[in-house]
């Protein structure tokens, strides 16, 4: 499974996005392997799709979730101390909840293969404090 960030889904949905073509190519390339994200990313994506693409865009995205084209990792209360630690560690960026949830997801999966337009942050973040992400979009 390939981890997905909000920017990837926004680029895929918006034909005017500079990364749209690249996102389409990567979506087709990794579709067989599958995609995974967190509810934090889904929430952020739905909000931004509605703002930037249109009121129907979140429904199309959520349809991918409902037909299991996108797996969702659940954060639990036990993850809160790690989220806080990560937000403190990367406060200079700053790190938001969605990004912290993806670091936790990488730690859960044991890999940092991600599709993200956020090169600065995901070049900086480390899962298990030492492992870099491998951004497959750029």
Coordinates of N, CA and C in Angstrom, one line a residue:
X1 N 0.8 -1.2 0.0 CA 0.0 0.0 0.0 C 0.9 1.2 0.0
X2 N 0.5 2.2 -0.8 CA 1.2 3.5 -0.9 C 0.4 4.5 0.0
X3 N 1.1 5.2 0.8 CA 0.5 6.3 1.6 C 0.2 7.5 0.8
X4 N -1.0 8.1 1.0 CA -1.3 9.3 0.2 C -1.6 10.4 1.1
X5 N -1.2 11.6 0.7 CA -1.4 12.9 1.4 C -2.5 13.7 0.7
X6 N -3.0 14.7 1.3 CA -4.0 15.5 0.8 C -3.7 16.1 -0.6
X7 N -2.5 16.7 -0.7 CA -2.1 17.3 -2.0 C -2.2 16.4 -3.2
X8 N -1.9 15.1 -3.0 CA -2.0 14.2 -4.1 C -3.4 14.1 -4.6
X9 N -4.4 13.9 -3.7 CA -5.8 13.8 -4.1 C -6.3 15.1 -4.7
X10 N -5.8 16.3 -4.2 CA -6.2 17.5 -4.8 C -5.7 17.7 -6.2
X11 N -4.5 17.3 -6.4 CA -3.9 17.4 -7.7 C -4.6 16.4 -8.7
X12 N -4.9 15.2 -8.2 CA -5.6 14.3 -9.1 C -7.0 14.8 -9.5
X13 N -7.7 15.5 -8.6 CA -9.1 15.9 -8.9 C -9.1 17.2 -9.7
X14 N -8.1 18.0 -9.7 CA -8.1 19.3 -10.3 C -7.2 19.4 -11.5
X15 N -7.9 19.4 -12.7 CA -7.2 19.5 -13.9 C -6.3 20.7 -14.1
X16 N -6.6 21.7 -13.4 CA -5.7 23.0 -13.4 C -4.5 22.9 -12.5
X17 N -4.4 21.9 -11.7 CA -3.3 21.8 -10.8 C -2.0 21.5 -11.5
X18 N -0.9 22.1 -11.2 CA 0.4 21.9 -11.9 C 0.8 20.4 -11.8
X19 N 0.4 19.7 -10.8 CA 0.8 18.3 -10.6 C -0.3 17.3 -11.1
X20 N -1.3 17.8 -11.7 CA -2.4 16.9 -12.1 C -1.9 15.7 -13.0
X21 N -1.2 16.0 -14.0 CA -0.7 14.9 -15.0 C 0.1 13.9 -14.2
X22 N 1.0 14.4 -13.4 CA 1.9 13.5 -12.6 C 1.1 12.7 -11.7
X23 N 0.1 13.3 -11.0 CA -0.8 12.5 -10.1 C -1.6 11.4 -10.9
X24 N -2.1 11.7 -12.1 CA -2.8 10.7 -12.9 C -1.9 9.6 -13.2
X25 N -0.6 9.9 -13.6 CA 0.3 8.8 -13.9 C 0.6 7.9 -12.7
X26 N 0.9 8.5 -11.6 CA 1.2 7.8 -10.4 C -0.1 7.0 -9.9
X27 N -1.2 7.6 -10.0 CA -2.4 6.9 -9.6 C -2.6 5.6 -10.4
X28 N -2.4 5.7 -11.7 CA -2.5 4.5 -12.6 C -1.4 3.5 -12.2
X29 N -0.2 4.0 -12.0 CA 0.9 3.1 -11.7 C 0.8 2.3 -10.4
X30 N 0.2 2.9 -9.4 CA 0.1 2.3 -8.1 C -1.3 1.8 -7.7
X31 N -2.2 1.9 -8.7 CA -3.6 1.5 -8.4 C -3.7 0.0 -8.0
X32 N -2.9 -0.8 -8.6 CA -3.0 -2.3 -8.3 C -2.4 -2.5 -6.9
X33 N -1.4 -1.8 -6.5 CA -0.8 -2.0 -5.2 C -1.8 -1.5 -4.1
X34 N -2.5 -0.4 -4.4 CA -3.4 0.2 -3.4 C -2.9 1.4 -2.7
X35 N -3.9 2.1 -2.1 CA -3.6 3.4 -1.4 C -4.1 3.3 0.0
X36 N -3.4 4.0 0.9 CA -3.9 4.1 2.3 C -3.6 5.5 2.8
X37 N -4.5 5.9 3.6 CA -4.3 7.2 4.3 C -5.0 7.2 5.6
X38 N -5.2 8.4 6.2 CA -5.9 8.4 7.5 C -7.1 9.3 7.4
X39 N -8.0 9.2 8.4 CA -9.2 10.0 8.5 C -8.9 11.5 8.5
X40 N -7.8 11.8 9.1 CA -7.3 13.2 9.2 C -7.1 13.8 7.8
X41 N -6.5 13.0 6.9 CA -6.2 13.4 5.6 C -7.5 13.4 4.8
X42 N -8.4 12.5 5.0 CA -9.7 12.5 4.3 C -10.5 13.7 4.6
X43 N -10.5 14.1 5.9 CA -11.2 15.3 6.3 C -10.7 16.5 5.7
X44 N -9.3 16.7 5.7 CA -8.7 17.8 5.1 C -8.9 17.8 3.6
X45 N -8.8 16.7 2.9 CA -9.0 16.6 1.5 C -10.5 17.0 1.1
X46 N -11.5 16.5 1.8 CA -12.9 16.8 1.5 C -13.1 18.3 1.6
X47 N -12.6 18.9 2.7 CA -12.7 20.4 2.9 C -12.1 21.1 1.7
X48 N -10.9 20.8 1.4 CA -10.2 21.5 0.3 C -10.7 21.2 -1.1
X49 N -11.2 20.0 -1.3 CA -11.8 19.7 -2.6 C -13.1 20.6 -2.8
X50 N -13.9 20.7 -1.7 CA -15.1 21.5 -1.8 C -14.7 23.0 -2.1
X51 N -13.7 23.5 -1.5 CA -13.3 24.9 -1.6 C -12.7 25.1 -3.0
X52 N -11.8 24.2 -3.5 CA -11.0 24.5 -4.7 C -11.6 23.9 -6.0
X53 N -12.4 22.8 -5.9 CA -12.8 22.1 -7.1 C -14.3 22.2 -7.2
X54 N -15.1 22.1 -6.2 CA -16.5 22.2 -6.3 C -17.2 21.4 -5.2
X55 N -18.5 21.6 -5.1 CA -19.3 21.0 -4.0 C -19.5 19.5 -4.2
X56 N -19.4 19.0 -5.5 CA -19.5 17.6 -5.7 C -18.2 16.8 -5.6
X57 N -17.1 17.5 -5.6 CA -15.8 16.8 -5.6 C -15.6 15.9 -4.3
X58 N -16.0 16.3 -3.1 CA -15.8 15.4 -2.0 C -16.6 14.1 -2.1
X59 N -17.7 14.1 -2.8 CA -18.5 12.9 -3.0 C -17.7 11.9 -3.8
X60 N -17.1 12.4 -4.9 CA -16.4 11.5 -5.8 C -15.2 10.9 -5.0
X61 N -14.5 11.7 -4.2 CA -13.4 11.2 -3.4 C -13.9 10.2 -2.4
X62 N -15.0 10.5 -1.7 CA -15.5 9.6 -0.7 C -16.0 8.3 -1.3
X63 N -16.4 8.3 -2.5 CA -16.8 7.1 -3.2 C -15.6 6.1 -3.3
X64 N -14.4 6.6 -3.5 CA -13.2 5.8 -3.5 C -13.0 5.1 -2.2
X65 N -13.3 5.8 -1.1 CA -13.2 5.2 0.2 C -14.3 4.1 0.4
X66 N -15.5 4.4 -0.1 CA -16.6 3.5 0.1 C -16.5 2.2 -0.7
X67 N -15.8 2.2 -1.8 CA -15.6 1.0 -2.6 C -14.2 0.4 -2.3
X68 N -13.6 0.8 -1.2 CA -12.3 0.3 -0.8 C -11.2 0.5 -1.8
X69 N -11.3 1.5 -2.6 CA -10.1 1.9 -3.5 C -9.1 2.6 -2.7
X70 N -9.5 3.1 -1.5 CA -8.6 3.8 -0.6 C -8.8 3.2 0.8
X71 N -7.8 2.6 1.4 CA -7.9 2.1 2.7 C -7.6 3.2 3.7
X72 N -8.3 3.1 4.9 CA -8.1 4.1 5.9 C -7.6 3.5 7.2
X73 N -6.5 4.1 7.7 CA -5.9 3.7 8.9 C -6.6 4.6 10.0
X74 N -6.9 3.9 11.1 CA -7.6 4.6 12.2 C -6.6 5.0 13.3
X75 N -6.5 6.2 13.6 CA -5.7 6.7 14.8 C -6.6 6.3 16.0
X76 N -5.9 6.0 17.1 CA -6.6 5.8 18.4 C -6.1 6.7 19.4
X77 N -6.7 6.7 20.6 CA -6.3 7.5 21.7 C -4.8 7.3 22.0
X78 N -4.4 6.0 21.9 CA -3.0 5.7 22.2 C -2.0 6.4 21.3
X79 N -2.4 6.9 20.1 CA -1.5 7.6 19.2 C -1.3 9.0 19.6
X80 N -2.2 9.6 20.5 CA -2.1 11.0 20.9 C -0.8 11.4 21.4
X81 N -0.1 10.7 22.3 CA 1.2 11.1 22.8 C 2.2 11.2 21.7
X82 N 2.2 10.3 20.7 CA 3.1 10.4 19.6 C 2.8 11.6 18.6
X83 N 1.5 11.8 18.4 CA 1.1 13.0 17.7 C 1.7 14.3 18.3
X84 N 1.5 14.4 19.6 CA 2.0 15.6 20.3 C 3.5 15.7 20.2
X85 N 4.2 14.5 20.4 CA 5.6 14.5 20.3 C 6.1 15.0 18.9
X86 N 5.4 14.5 17.8 CA 5.8 14.9 16.5 C 5.5 16.3 16.2
X87 N 4.4 16.8 16.7 CA 4.1 18.3 16.5 C 5.1 19.2 17.2
X88 N 5.5 18.7 18.4 CA 6.6 19.5 19.1 C 7.9 19.4 18.3
X89 N 8.2 18.2 17.9 CA 9.5 18.0 17.2 C 9.6 18.8 15.9
X90 N 8.5 19.0 15.2 CA 8.5 19.7 13.9 C 7.7 21.0 14.0
X91 N 7.7 21.6 15.1 CA 6.9 22.9 15.3 C 7.4 24.0 14.4
X92 N 8.7 24.0 14.0 CA 9.2 25.0 13.1 C 8.6 25.0 11.7
X93 N 8.0 23.9 11.3 CA 7.4 23.8 9.9 C 6.1 24.5 9.8
X94 N 5.1 24.5 10.6 CA 4.8 23.5 11.6 C 4.1 22.3 11.0
X95 N 4.1 21.2 11.9 CA 3.4 20.0 11.5 C 1.9 20.1 11.9
X96 N 1.0 19.7 11.0 CA -0.4 19.6 11.4 C -0.8 18.2 11.7
X97 N -2.0 18.0 12.1 CA -2.5 16.7 12.5 C -2.5 15.7 11.4
X98 N -2.9 16.1 10.2 CA -2.9 15.2 9.1 C -1.5 14.7 8.8
X99 N -0.5 15.6 8.8 CA 0.9 15.1 8.5 C 1.4 14.2 9.7
X100 N 1.1 14.5 10.9 CA 1.5 13.7 12.0 C 0.8 12.3 11.9
X101 N -0.4 12.3 11.4 CA -1.1 11.0 11.3 C -0.4 10.1 10.2
X102 N 0.2 10.8 9.2 CA 0.9 10.0 8.1 C 2.2 9.5 8.6
X103 N 2.9 10.2 9.5 CA 4.1 9.7 10.1 C 3.8 8.4 10.9
X104 N 2.7 8.5 11.7 CA 2.3 7.3 12.5 C 1.9 6.2 11.6
X105 N 1.2 6.5 10.5 CA 0.9 5.4 9.5 C 2.1 4.8 9.0
X106 N 3.1 5.6 8.6 CA 4.4 5.0 8.1 C 5.0 4.1 9.1
X107 N 5.0 4.5 10.4 CA 5.6 3.7 11.4 C 4.8 2.4 11.6
X108 N 3.5 2.5 11.4 CA 2.6 1.3 11.5 C 2.9 0.3 10.3
X109 N 3.1 0.9 9.1 CA 3.3 0.0 7.9 C 4.8 -0.5 7.8
X110 N 5.7 0.3 8.4 CA 7.1 -0.1 8.3 C 7.7 0.4 7.0
X111 N 7.1 1.4 6.4 CA 7.7 2.1 5.2 C 7.2 3.5 5.1
X112 N 7.9 4.3 4.3 CA 7.5 5.7 4.1 C 7.3 6.0 2.7
X113 N 6.8 5.1 1.9 CA 6.5 5.3 0.5 C 5.2 6.1 0.4
X114 N 5.3 7.4 -0.1 CA 4.2 8.3 0.0 C 4.0 9.0 -1.4
X115 N 2.8 9.4 -1.6 CA 2.4 10.3 -2.8 C 2.0 11.6 -2.2
X116 N 2.8 12.7 -2.3 CA 2.6 14.0 -1.8 C 3.1 15.1 -2.6
X117 N 2.5 16.2 -2.7 CA 3.0 17.4 -3.4 C 3.9 18.2 -2.4
X118 N 3.8 17.8 -1.1 CA 4.5 18.6 -0.1 C 5.9 18.1 0.1
X119 N 6.8 18.6 -0.8 CA 8.2 18.1 -0.8 C 8.9 18.6 0.4
X120 N 8.7 19.9 0.8 CA 9.5 20.4 1.9 C 9.3 19.6 3.2
X121 N 8.0 19.4 3.5 CA 7.7 18.7 4.8 C 8.1 17.3 4.8
X122 N 7.7 16.6 3.7 CA 8.0 15.1 3.7 C 9.4 14.8 3.3
X123 N 10.2 15.8 3.0 CA 11.7 15.6 2.9 C 12.3 15.8 4.3
X124 N 11.6 16.5 5.2 CA 12.1 16.8 6.5 C 11.6 15.7 7.5
X125 N 10.3 15.3 7.5 CA 9.8 14.3 8.4 C 10.6 13.0 8.4
X126 N 10.7 12.4 9.6 CA 11.3 11.1 9.7 C 10.3 10.2 10.5
X127 N 10.1 9.0 9.9 CA 9.2 8.1 10.7 C 10.2 7.2 11.5
X128 N 9.8 6.8 12.7 CA 10.7 6.1 13.7 C 11.9 7.0 14.0
X129 N 11.7 8.3 13.8 CA 12.7 9.4 14.1 C 13.9 9.4 13.2
X130 N 14.1 8.3 12.4 CA 15.3 8.3 11.6 C 15.1 8.0 10.1
X131 N 14.0 7.4 9.8 CA 13.7 6.9 8.4 C 13.1 8.0 7.6
X132 N 13.7 8.3 6.4 CA 13.1 9.3 5.5 C 11.9 8.8 4.7
X133 N 11.0 9.7 4.3 CA 10.0 9.3 3.4 C 10.5 9.2 2.0
X134 N 9.9 8.4 1.2 CA 10.3 8.2 -0.2 C 9.0 8.7 -1.0
X135 N 9.1 10.0 -1.5 CA 8.0 10.6 -2.2 C 8.0 10.1 -3.6
X136 N 7.0 9.3 -3.9 CA 6.8 8.6 -5.2 C 6.2 9.5 -6.3
X137 N 5.7 10.7 -5.9 CA 5.1 11.6 -6.8 C 6.1 12.5 -7.5
X138 N 7.1 12.9 -6.8 CA 8.1 13.9 -7.4 C 9.2 13.2 -8.0

